[in-house]
Short mmCIF file of C-alpha atoms in Angstrom, two decimals:
data_model
loop_
_atom_site.label_atom_id
_atom_site.label_comp_id
_atom_site.label_asym_id
_atom_site.label_seq_id
_atom_site.Cartn_x
_atom_site.Cartn_y
_atom_site.Cartn_z
CA MET A 1 -2.15 -11.56 -5.90
CA CYS A 2 -0.32 -10.94 -2.06
CA SER A 3 2.74 -12.95 -3.50
CA TYR A 4 5.41 -10.76 -1.32
CA ILE A 5 7.42 -11.30 -4.39
CA VAL A 6 9.85 -8.40 -4.41
CA GLU A 7 13.39 -8.08 -6.63
CA LYS A 8 15.33 -5.71 -5.35
CA ALA A 9 18.46 -3.80 -7.83
CA LYS A 10 21.45 -2.22 -6.30
CA LEU A 11 21.38 1.11 -7.57
CA VAL A 12 23.95 4.59 -7.59
CA GLY A 13 21.84 7.24 -8.06
CA SER A 14 19.48 10.21 -6.42
CA ALA A 15 15.66 10.76 -5.86
CA LYS A 16 13.82 13.78 -4.40
CA GLY A 17 11.49 12.21 -1.63
CA PRO A 18 9.41 13.79 1.02
CA SER A 19 12.32 15.39 2.66
CA GLY A 20 13.77 17.00 -0.89
CA TRP A 21 16.92 15.29 -2.44
CA MET A 22 18.33 11.74 -1.23
CA ARG A 23 20.90 8.87 -2.25
CA VAL A 24 19.21 5.79 -3.58
CA ASP A 25 21.11 2.60 -3.03
CA THR A 26 18.21 0.27 -3.81
CA ALA A 27 14.96 -0.27 -5.85
CA ASN A 28 12.32 -3.24 -4.36
CA VAL A 29 10.89 -4.05 -7.71
CA TYR A 30 7.07 -6.09 -7.42
CA TYR A 31 4.41 -6.93 -9.11
CA ASP A 32 1.03 -6.99 -6.84
CA HIS A 33 -1.75 -5.14 -5.98
CA PRO A 34 -1.23 -0.82 -5.70
CA PHE A 35 -1.98 1.20 -3.14
CA HIS A 36 -2.41 4.12 -5.17
CA ALA A 37 -2.78 3.21 -8.73
CA PRO A 38 -6.58 2.55 -9.39
CA LEU A 39 -5.16 -0.95 -11.40
CA ASP A 40 -5.31 -4.52 -10.14
CA HIS A 41 -2.00 -4.89 -10.55
CA ALA A 42 0.52 -2.51 -11.05
CA LEU A 43 4.27 -2.60 -11.64
CA GLY A 44 5.77 -0.96 -8.50
CA ILE A 45 9.28 0.39 -7.48
CA ASP A 46 10.22 2.02 -3.81
CA PHE A 47 13.94 3.81 -4.65
CA ILE A 48 15.14 3.22 -1.10
CA CYS A 49 18.74 4.32 0.32
CA GLU A 50 19.33 1.32 3.40
CA ALA A 51 22.65 2.36 3.41
CA ASP A 52 20.62 5.01 5.34
CA GLY A 53 18.05 3.15 7.36
CA GLY A 54 15.66 2.69 4.25
CA ARG A 55 12.84 4.98 6.01
CA GLU A 56 12.16 7.35 3.16
CA ARG A 57 11.21 6.20 -1.01
CA VAL A 58 10.73 7.67 -3.88
CA ALA A 59 7.20 5.04 -5.27
CA VAL A 60 5.80 4.87 -8.33
CA GLU A 61 3.26 2.11 -9.54
CA LEU A 62 2.75 1.88 -12.94
CA SER A 63 0.78 -0.57 -15.04
CA ARG A 64 2.15 -3.84 -16.61
CA GLN A 65 2.42 -2.03 -20.23
CA SER A 66 3.79 1.77 -19.44
CA ALA A 67 6.21 -0.05 -17.14
CA LEU A 68 7.74 -2.17 -20.59
CA ASP A 69 7.27 1.88 -22.24
CA LEU A 70 9.49 2.88 -19.61
CA ILE A 71 12.16 -0.03 -19.93
CA ASP A 72 12.01 1.32 -23.55
CA ALA A 73 12.02 4.46 -23.16
CA ILE A 74 15.37 4.29 -20.42
CA LYS A 75 17.11 2.33 -22.83
CA ALA A 76 16.48 4.53 -25.81
CA ALA A 77 18.04 7.31 -23.75
CA LEU A 78 20.82 5.96 -22.97
CA ALA A 79 21.75 4.77 -26.25
CA SER A 80 21.01 8.06 -27.47
CA GLY A 81 22.71 9.26 -24.52
CA ASP A 82 25.50 7.03 -24.98
CA ALA A 83 25.97 8.51 -28.35
CA ALA A 84 26.33 11.69 -28.14
CA HIS A 85 28.73 11.44 -25.09
CA ALA A 86 30.45 9.76 -27.56
CA GLN A 87 31.89 13.82 -27.82
CA ALA A 88 32.14 14.24 -24.25
CA PRO A 89 35.63 14.03 -23.94
CA GLN A 90 36.10 17.11 -26.39
CA GLU A 91 33.96 19.03 -24.79
CA CYS A 92 35.20 18.30 -21.45
CA VAL A 93 38.63 19.17 -22.96
CA THR A 94 37.34 22.37 -24.12
CA LEU A 95 35.67 23.48 -20.79
CA ALA A 96 38.85 22.23 -18.77
CA ALA A 97 40.77 24.59 -20.81
CA SER A 98 38.51 27.56 -20.48
CA GLN A 99 38.64 27.01 -16.59
CA ALA A 100 42.08 27.01 -17.02
CA ASP A 101 42.39 30.38 -18.67
CA VAL A 102 40.05 31.72 -15.96
CA ALA A 103 42.16 30.69 -13.51
CA ARG A 104 45.29 32.29 -14.56
CA LEU A 105 43.68 35.24 -14.46
CA PHE A 106 43.41 35.03 -10.88
CA MET B 1 -31.26 -3.69 10.19
CA SER B 2 -28.39 -0.95 9.93
CA TYR B 3 -26.92 1.07 12.43
CA PRO B 4 -25.82 4.63 10.64
CA GLY B 5 -25.09 5.87 13.94
CA LEU B 6 -21.61 4.89 14.98
CA ILE B 7 -18.41 6.11 16.24
CA ALA B 8 -15.16 5.36 14.16
CA GLU B 9 -12.12 6.25 16.18
CA THR B 10 -8.00 5.26 16.10
CA VAL B 11 -7.24 3.04 19.37
CA SER B 12 -4.11 1.86 20.98
CA PHE B 13 -4.28 -1.89 21.65
CA GLN B 14 -1.16 -4.36 22.87
CA GLY B 15 -0.49 -7.01 20.03
CA HIS B 16 1.59 -10.21 19.47
CA ASN B 17 4.61 -9.78 22.56
CA GLY B 18 2.90 -7.15 24.41
CA ASP B 19 4.02 -4.74 21.44
CA LYS B 20 1.73 -1.45 21.93
CA GLY B 21 -0.09 -0.51 18.27
CA GLU B 22 -2.67 1.19 16.76
CA ALA B 23 -6.22 -0.36 15.34
CA TYR B 24 -8.70 1.39 13.54
CA TYR B 25 -12.19 0.79 16.17
CA ALA B 26 -15.94 1.25 14.78
CA ARG B 27 -19.18 0.57 16.35
CA PRO B 28 -22.74 1.79 16.39
CA THR B 29 -23.92 3.89 19.14
CA ALA B 30 -27.35 2.17 19.32
CA PRO B 31 -28.03 0.91 22.97
CA GLY B 32 -27.48 -2.74 24.12
CA LYS B 33 -24.36 -4.85 23.44
CA ALA B 34 -23.48 -5.78 20.02
CA PRO B 35 -21.27 -8.72 18.35
CA GLY B 36 -17.39 -8.55 17.70
CA VAL B 37 -15.31 -8.75 14.13
CA VAL B 38 -11.43 -8.32 14.17
CA LEU B 39 -11.01 -7.03 10.83
CA ILE B 40 -7.46 -8.32 9.49
CA HIS B 41 -6.51 -6.21 6.31
CA HIS B 42 -4.84 -7.21 3.21
CA LEU B 43 -1.33 -6.91 1.88
CA PRO B 44 -1.10 -2.98 0.89
CA GLY B 45 -1.88 -2.39 4.47
CA TRP B 46 -4.05 -0.42 7.14
CA ASP B 47 -5.38 2.10 4.29
CA GLU B 48 -8.79 3.77 3.53
CA TRP B 49 -10.16 0.77 2.02
CA ILE B 50 -10.08 -1.38 4.73
CA CYS B 51 -11.33 1.50 7.49
CA GLU B 52 -13.94 2.21 4.95
CA ALA B 53 -15.02 -1.99 5.75
CA THR B 54 -14.32 -1.19 9.26
CA ARG B 55 -17.47 1.06 9.27
CA LYS B 56 -19.68 -0.89 6.74
CA LEU B 57 -18.93 -3.62 9.13
CA ALA B 58 -20.15 -1.45 12.18
CA HIS B 59 -23.49 -0.13 9.99
CA HIS B 60 -23.98 -3.41 10.25
CA GLY B 61 -24.56 -3.73 13.55
CA PHE B 62 -20.58 -5.18 14.52
CA SER B 63 -17.99 -4.09 16.50
CA THR B 64 -15.21 -3.87 14.36
CA ILE B 65 -11.44 -3.91 15.29
CA ALA B 66 -8.83 -3.29 12.26
CA PRO B 67 -5.56 -3.85 14.05
CA HIS B 68 -2.98 -1.90 11.69
CA LEU B 69 -0.38 -5.41 11.28
CA TYR B 70 2.41 -3.13 10.23
CA PHE B 71 2.61 -0.54 13.15
CA ARG B 72 6.24 -1.93 14.30
CA GLU B 73 7.11 -0.33 11.20
CA GLY B 74 6.08 3.29 12.28
CA PRO B 75 5.57 5.52 12.60
CA GLY B 76 4.54 6.69 9.02
CA SER B 77 2.18 6.96 6.40
CA PRO B 78 0.26 3.18 6.00
CA ASP B 79 1.58 2.77 2.30
CA ASP B 80 4.92 3.26 3.44
CA LEU B 81 5.00 0.81 6.17
CA GLY B 82 3.37 -1.58 3.86
CA ALA B 83 6.14 -1.41 1.55
CA ARG B 84 8.38 -1.77 4.28
CA VAL B 85 6.16 -4.95 5.21
CA ARG B 86 6.83 -5.71 1.85
CA ALA B 87 10.34 -5.45 1.01
CA ALA B 88 11.15 -7.70 4.20
CA GLY B 89 8.80 -10.41 2.69
CA GLY B 90 5.41 -9.52 4.62
CA VAL B 91 4.42 -10.18 8.32
CA ALA B 92 5.81 -13.60 10.93
CA ASP B 93 2.62 -15.76 10.81
CA GLU B 94 3.43 -15.57 14.30
CA GLN B 95 2.76 -12.55 14.89
CA VAL B 96 -0.42 -12.17 13.18
CA VAL B 97 -1.85 -14.90 14.83
CA GLY B 98 -0.94 -12.87 17.46
CA ASP B 99 -1.84 -9.72 16.94
CA SER B 100 -5.63 -10.92 16.23
CA LYS B 101 -5.51 -12.95 19.45
CA ALA B 102 -5.17 -9.45 21.08
CA ALA B 103 -7.66 -7.56 19.13
CA ALA B 104 -10.44 -10.44 19.94
CA ALA B 105 -9.13 -9.80 23.43
CA TRP B 106 -9.64 -5.87 23.49
CA LEU B 107 -13.07 -6.56 22.18
CA ARG B 108 -14.45 -8.55 24.73
CA ALA B 109 -12.74 -6.18 27.34
CA ARG B 110 -15.10 -3.73 25.86
CA PRO B 111 -18.58 -3.16 27.90
CA GLU B 112 -20.43 -2.57 24.69
CA VAL B 113 -19.11 -5.73 22.87
CA ASN B 114 -21.78 -8.74 23.51
CA GLY B 115 -19.01 -11.61 23.93
CA LYS B 116 -19.12 -13.12 20.73
CA VAL B 117 -16.14 -12.18 18.28
CA GLY B 118 -15.63 -13.32 14.74
CA VAL B 119 -12.82 -12.73 12.29
CA ILE B 120 -12.68 -11.63 8.56
CA GLY B 121 -9.58 -11.18 6.76
CA PHE B 122 -9.66 -10.01 2.59
CA CYS B 123 -6.74 -11.06 0.06
CA SER B 124 -3.94 -11.50 2.47
CA GLY B 125 -5.96 -10.92 5.79
CA GLY B 126 -8.34 -14.38 4.89
CA ARG B 127 -5.41 -16.06 4.54
CA HIS B 128 -4.51 -14.75 8.30
CA ALA B 129 -7.98 -14.84 9.14
CA PHE B 130 -7.97 -18.83 8.17
CA LEU B 131 -4.92 -19.35 10.29
CA VAL B 132 -5.95 -17.88 12.83
CA CYS B 133 -8.77 -20.01 13.35
CA CYS B 134 -6.32 -22.91 13.08
CA ARG B 135 -4.11 -21.13 15.99
CA THR B 136 -6.87 -20.76 18.26
CA THR B 137 -10.10 -21.09 19.64
CA GLU B 138 -10.57 -17.02 20.27
CA PHE B 139 -13.08 -16.98 17.95
CA ASP B 140 -16.88 -17.86 16.94
CA ALA B 141 -16.89 -17.42 13.11
CA MET B 142 -15.17 -16.58 10.58
CA VAL B 143 -14.45 -15.15 7.00
CA ASP B 144 -12.39 -15.85 4.28
CA CYS B 145 -12.62 -13.19 1.52
CA TRP B 146 -10.12 -14.84 -1.26
CA GLY B 147 -7.52 -15.73 0.88
CA GLY B 148 -4.44 -16.67 -1.16
CA ASN B 149 -2.11 -18.97 -0.52
CA VAL B 150 -4.19 -21.69 2.09
CA VAL B 151 -3.24 -23.96 -0.08
CA VAL B 152 0.31 -23.88 -1.39
CA ASP B 153 1.26 -25.54 -4.21
CA ASP B 154 5.05 -24.37 -4.40
CA PRO B 155 6.73 -25.11 -1.78
CA LYS B 156 8.93 -22.41 -2.36
CA ALA B 157 6.20 -20.19 -0.92
CA LEU B 158 6.69 -21.70 2.50
CA ASN B 159 9.68 -19.76 4.99
CA ALA B 160 10.83 -18.98 8.08
CA LYS B 161 7.56 -15.90 8.03
CA ARG B 162 4.51 -18.26 7.09
CA PRO B 163 6.35 -22.06 7.93
CA VAL B 164 3.56 -23.84 6.94
CA ALA B 165 0.15 -23.97 5.23
CA PRO B 166 -2.94 -22.90 6.84
CA ILE B 167 -4.80 -25.99 4.88
CA ASP B 168 -2.36 -28.38 6.84
CA LEU B 169 -3.57 -27.26 10.25
CA ALA B 170 -7.49 -27.51 9.33
CA ASP B 171 -8.42 -30.10 11.56
CA LYS B 172 -7.58 -27.33 14.51
CA ILE B 173 -10.96 -25.29 13.15
CA ASN B 174 -13.26 -25.18 15.38
CA CYS B 175 -15.71 -22.47 14.66
CA PRO B 176 -17.84 -21.78 11.38
CA ILE B 177 -16.70 -20.41 8.30
CA LEU B 178 -17.95 -18.48 5.24
CA GLY B 179 -15.28 -18.15 2.04
CA LEU B 180 -16.10 -15.65 -0.35
CA PHE B 181 -14.11 -16.44 -3.95
CA GLY B 182 -13.74 -15.12 -7.38
CA ASN B 183 -14.32 -17.49 -10.33
CA ASP B 184 -11.73 -15.59 -12.05
CA ASP B 185 -9.27 -15.19 -9.35
CA ALA B 186 -5.39 -16.17 -9.95
CA ASN B 187 -4.04 -16.38 -6.04
CA PRO B 188 -6.42 -18.64 -5.06
CA THR B 189 -7.60 -19.95 -8.48
CA ALA B 190 -10.76 -22.27 -8.27
CA ASP B 191 -9.08 -25.13 -8.55
CA GLN B 192 -7.41 -24.05 -5.11
CA VAL B 193 -10.39 -23.04 -3.32
CA ASN B 194 -12.35 -26.70 -4.74
CA ARG B 195 -9.25 -28.20 -2.74
CA THR B 196 -9.89 -26.13 0.17
CA GLU B 197 -13.02 -26.82 0.71
CA ALA B 198 -12.07 -30.36 -0.15
CA VAL B 199 -10.28 -30.86 2.85
CA LEU B 200 -13.14 -28.89 5.01
CA LYS B 201 -15.59 -31.16 3.47
CA LYS B 202 -13.70 -34.58 4.35
CA LEU B 203 -12.64 -32.99 7.94
CA GLY B 204 -16.15 -32.43 8.87
CA LYS B 205 -15.93 -28.45 9.47
CA ASP B 206 -18.62 -26.30 9.48
CA TYR B 207 -18.02 -24.11 6.29
CA THR B 208 -20.27 -22.31 3.51
CA PHE B 209 -18.43 -21.08 0.10
CA HIS B 210 -19.32 -18.71 -2.62
CA ARG B 211 -18.11 -18.52 -5.86
CA TYR B 212 -18.49 -15.33 -7.92
CA ASP B 213 -18.99 -15.59 -11.96
CA GLY B 214 -17.47 -12.35 -13.08
CA ALA B 215 -14.61 -11.21 -10.67
CA GLY B 216 -11.99 -12.00 -9.68
CA HIS B 217 -9.49 -11.02 -6.42
CA ALA B 218 -10.64 -7.70 -4.32
CA PHE B 219 -13.89 -7.64 -5.76
CA PHE B 220 -15.34 -5.64 -2.77
CA ASN B 221 -13.33 -2.73 -2.94
CA ALA B 222 -14.20 0.11 -5.06
CA ALA B 223 -11.38 1.75 -5.31
CA ARG B 224 -9.94 -0.68 -7.57
CA ILE B 225 -10.92 -1.84 -11.32
CA SER B 226 -11.32 -5.89 -9.54
CA TYR B 227 -14.77 -3.97 -7.98
CA ARG B 228 -18.04 -5.90 -9.19
CA PRO B 229 -20.36 -4.59 -7.79
CA GLU B 230 -23.03 -6.97 -7.84
CA GLN B 231 -20.88 -9.83 -6.71
CA ALA B 232 -20.07 -7.46 -3.84
CA ALA B 233 -23.02 -6.41 -2.85
CA ASP B 234 -24.30 -10.26 -2.43
CA GLY B 235 -21.42 -10.95 -0.92
CA TRP B 236 -21.69 -8.29 1.68
CA ALA B 237 -25.04 -10.01 2.51
CA LYS B 238 -23.63 -13.36 2.97
CA VAL B 239 -20.59 -11.62 5.29
CA PHE B 240 -24.04 -9.59 7.65
CA ALA B 241 -26.17 -12.79 7.54
CA PHE B 242 -23.27 -14.84 8.70
CA PHE B 243 -22.16 -13.10 11.24
CA HIS B 244 -25.43 -12.36 12.94
CA LYS B 245 -26.36 -15.49 12.80
CA HIS B 246 -23.40 -16.60 14.87
CA LEU B 247 -22.10 -13.97 16.95
CA GLY B 248 -26.25 -12.33 17.51
#
């Protein structure tokens, strides 16, 4: 509805943009008319790096329901990842030990 | 009457503060002078549909210029520039008024334009068209297509870029107005359209409003599910008749 309302989320991460991988520090999130998606309104997210000038972006335009589904999927992925990575410290020790063993050979 | 022969091109114009930007210009190639129209794009930006609408007006006999209101963010694709403008809270009213006046002056300087210039805007551009005619006497006719926020109910919607609700400046309008609205629109709502009409009526303005059942926002836009072919066909016919009546 031409609202100009944009929610901003601070991020730490990377995204693959028009020039390749780039770091991103901000997500501009809005629910308004999309540019490309054949929808009346869409949940738009622009991943940008304001620290680098914000000239490039990775953009998505999602239907309301698919945006909600994505939120659930993100939460589910984090939850299952957290459970799986609870074993990670031991794996890291094992890997570090292996690297140390290799280093001792040289 | 239609004018299937036309020229469409990207042109340069000097906008607000003398800033040099680009615009899309389409004009009929038929001999003689044609009326001019400034087309103000919607919030998503200077996109393919805006170019289509510009050519459609040319097809019906109007030399039409659609200034790229986001050109100052360029270079870049229109969608990327639109994203930057959105993230920055939109364009300032003052700048849009300046760009629109400049586009009208650009048209009047063209030998193929008859000296009459109207303005049409869609969505946020509808609000801009309304606002521009409150702030300048450059235009001979104005079409507001579902412009939201002409009436502002939430004071928080007013800010440095949009300091005044256009309806509060409506007494300054001195050209005829055509308004097209969908009754299912959320912005403007049917109630807001009614209140806009009440103000124009009270002020004694020359206006005609058409409200369409079964249509919401952006019902002209064939690229969106909001498109309503029957209502759009009727609305376009009203736009062409209105502009021909007042611009020649």
